[in-house]
GROMACS .gro file of C-alpha atoms in nm:
model
  107
    1MET     CA    1  -0.660  -1.019   1.971
    2GLU     CA    2  -0.402  -0.833   2.177
    3ALA     CA    3  -0.321  -0.475   2.099
    4ASN     CA    4   0.024  -0.389   1.968
    5ILE     CA    5   0.048  -0.050   2.142
    6PRO     CA    6   0.401   0.042   2.016
    7GLU     CA    7   0.294  -0.017   1.655
    8ILE     CA    8  -0.032   0.169   1.711
    9GLU     CA    9   0.147   0.469   1.861
   10LYS     CA   10   0.402   0.466   1.578
   11ILE     CA   11   0.124   0.499   1.319
   12CYS     CA   12  -0.155   0.682   1.508
   13GLY     CA   13   0.050   0.895   1.747
   14VAL     CA   14   0.064   0.893   2.125
   15LYS     CA   15  -0.251   0.768   2.296
   16PRO     CA   16  -0.452   1.055   2.447
   17ASP     CA   17  -0.502   1.032   2.823
   18ASP     CA   18  -0.881   1.048   2.795
   19VAL     CA   19  -0.907   0.752   2.553
   20GLU     CA   20  -0.949   0.396   2.677
   21PHE     CA   21  -0.843   0.146   2.409
   22TYR     CA   22  -1.039  -0.173   2.354
   23VAL     CA   23  -1.081  -0.387   2.044
   24VAL     CA   24  -1.413  -0.322   1.873
   25GLY     CA   25  -1.383  -0.623   1.643
   26ASN     CA   26  -1.631  -0.670   1.359
   27ASP     CA   27  -1.933  -0.512   1.525
   28PRO     CA   28  -2.139  -0.370   1.234
   29ASN     CA   29  -2.339  -0.148   1.471
   30PHE     CA   30  -2.037   0.031   1.619
   31VAL     CA   31  -1.984   0.388   1.498
   32PHE     CA   32  -1.653   0.563   1.562
   33THR     CA   33  -1.691   0.915   1.698
   34PRO     CA   34  -1.479   1.173   1.510
   35ASP     CA   35  -1.227   1.371   1.715
   36PRO     CA   36  -1.192   1.728   1.578
   37SER     CA   37  -0.851   1.766   1.744
   38TYR     CA   38  -0.709   1.450   1.579
   39GLY     CA   39  -0.735   1.545   1.214
   40GLN     CA   40  -0.756   1.290   0.936
   41LYS     CA   41  -0.519   1.000   0.866
   42VAL     CA   42  -0.517   0.769   0.566
   43LEU     CA   43  -0.470   0.396   0.628
   44TYR     CA   44  -0.423   0.113   0.379
   45TYR     CA   45  -0.506  -0.257   0.395
   46ILE     CA   46  -0.305  -0.464   0.151
   47ASN     CA   47  -0.374  -0.825   0.062
   48GLU     CA   48  -0.295  -1.042  -0.240
   49ILE     CA   49  -0.613  -0.939  -0.421
   50ASP     CA   50  -0.641  -0.563  -0.377
   51GLU     CA   51  -0.562  -0.257  -0.168
   52THR     CA   52  -0.823  -0.080   0.043
   53ILE     CA   53  -0.801   0.280   0.165
   54ILE     CA   54  -0.979   0.436   0.462
   55ASN     CA   55  -0.971   0.778   0.626
   56VAL     CA   56  -0.982   0.773   1.007
   57THR     CA   57  -1.074   1.074   1.219
   58SER     CA   58  -0.990   0.970   1.575
   59TRP     CA   59  -0.706   0.802   1.760
   60PHE     CA   60  -0.940   0.525   1.880
   61GLU     CA   61  -1.056   0.451   1.524
   62CYS     CA   62  -0.698   0.458   1.396
   63ALA     CA   63  -0.583   0.225   1.675
   64ASN     CA   64  -0.855  -0.029   1.598
   65TYR     CA   65  -0.773  -0.035   1.227
   66VAL     CA   66  -0.397  -0.057   1.289
   67ASN     CA   67  -0.463  -0.337   1.538
   68GLY     CA   68  -0.651  -0.513   1.257
   69GLY     CA   69  -0.352  -0.501   1.020
   70TRP     CA   70  -0.393  -0.165   0.845
   71VAL     CA   71  -0.080   0.043   0.771
   72ASP     CA   72  -0.009   0.408   0.694
   73SER     CA   73   0.205   0.363   0.382
   74LEU     CA   74   0.196   0.158   0.064
   75ILE     CA   75   0.482  -0.065  -0.038
   76PRO     CA   76   0.570   0.012  -0.398
   77LYS     CA   77   0.497  -0.276  -0.632
   78ILE     CA   78   0.703  -0.364  -0.936
   79ASN     CA   79   0.512  -0.482  -1.238
   80TRP     CA   80   0.752  -0.756  -1.351
   81GLU     CA   81   0.534  -0.865  -1.640
   82LYS     CA   82   0.537  -0.518  -1.790
   83ASN     CA   83   0.915  -0.485  -1.747
   84LEU     CA   84   0.970  -0.827  -1.902
   85PHE     CA   85   0.744  -0.741  -2.196
   86PHE     CA   86   0.934  -0.421  -2.276
   87SER     CA   87   1.270  -0.600  -2.239
   88TYR     CA   88   1.161  -0.868  -2.488
   89LEU     CA   89   1.025  -0.601  -2.719
   90LEU     CA   90   1.355  -0.412  -2.708
   91PHE     CA   91   1.556  -0.728  -2.781
   92LEU     CA   92   1.321  -0.820  -3.066
   93LEU     CA   93   1.354  -0.475  -3.224
   94LEU     CA   94   1.732  -0.484  -3.192
   95TYR     CA   95   1.743  -0.832  -3.344
   96LEU     CA   96   1.518  -0.736  -3.636
   97SER     CA   97   1.710  -0.417  -3.707
   98LYS     CA   98   2.063  -0.564  -3.684
   99ASP     CA   99   2.091  -0.605  -4.061
  100THR     CA  100   1.983  -0.245  -4.116
  101PHE     CA  101   2.246  -0.118  -3.872
  102ARG     CA  102   2.509  -0.341  -4.030
  103LYS     CA  103   2.432  -0.197  -4.378
  104LEU     CA  104   2.455   0.158  -4.244
  105LEU     CA  105   2.792   0.091  -4.083
  106ILE     CA  106   2.939  -0.068  -4.396
  107LYS     CA  107   2.853   0.233  -4.618
   0.00000   0.00000   0.00000
């Protein structure tokens, strides 16, 4: 997998001179070394099933996760089913109460 350096630098910041970037991949034995000067950044991985959150503590770690498809912001989701339910509920209540409103207006 090739590295998308412009995207990585947009999310993780400018690459430090003393860091050599390479793709770690899915090596379960690899441990990222924290960089005290980098701080902490929150990254999100979004797929059709769920959303995963991770905190990264070095530019190298951030770059590897971003290269794997992680992003630094969530796209807001709209719950269409909930909106549709409340719309139907509102229309139902208005329909059922139309006679009551009509009687109040006639008086």
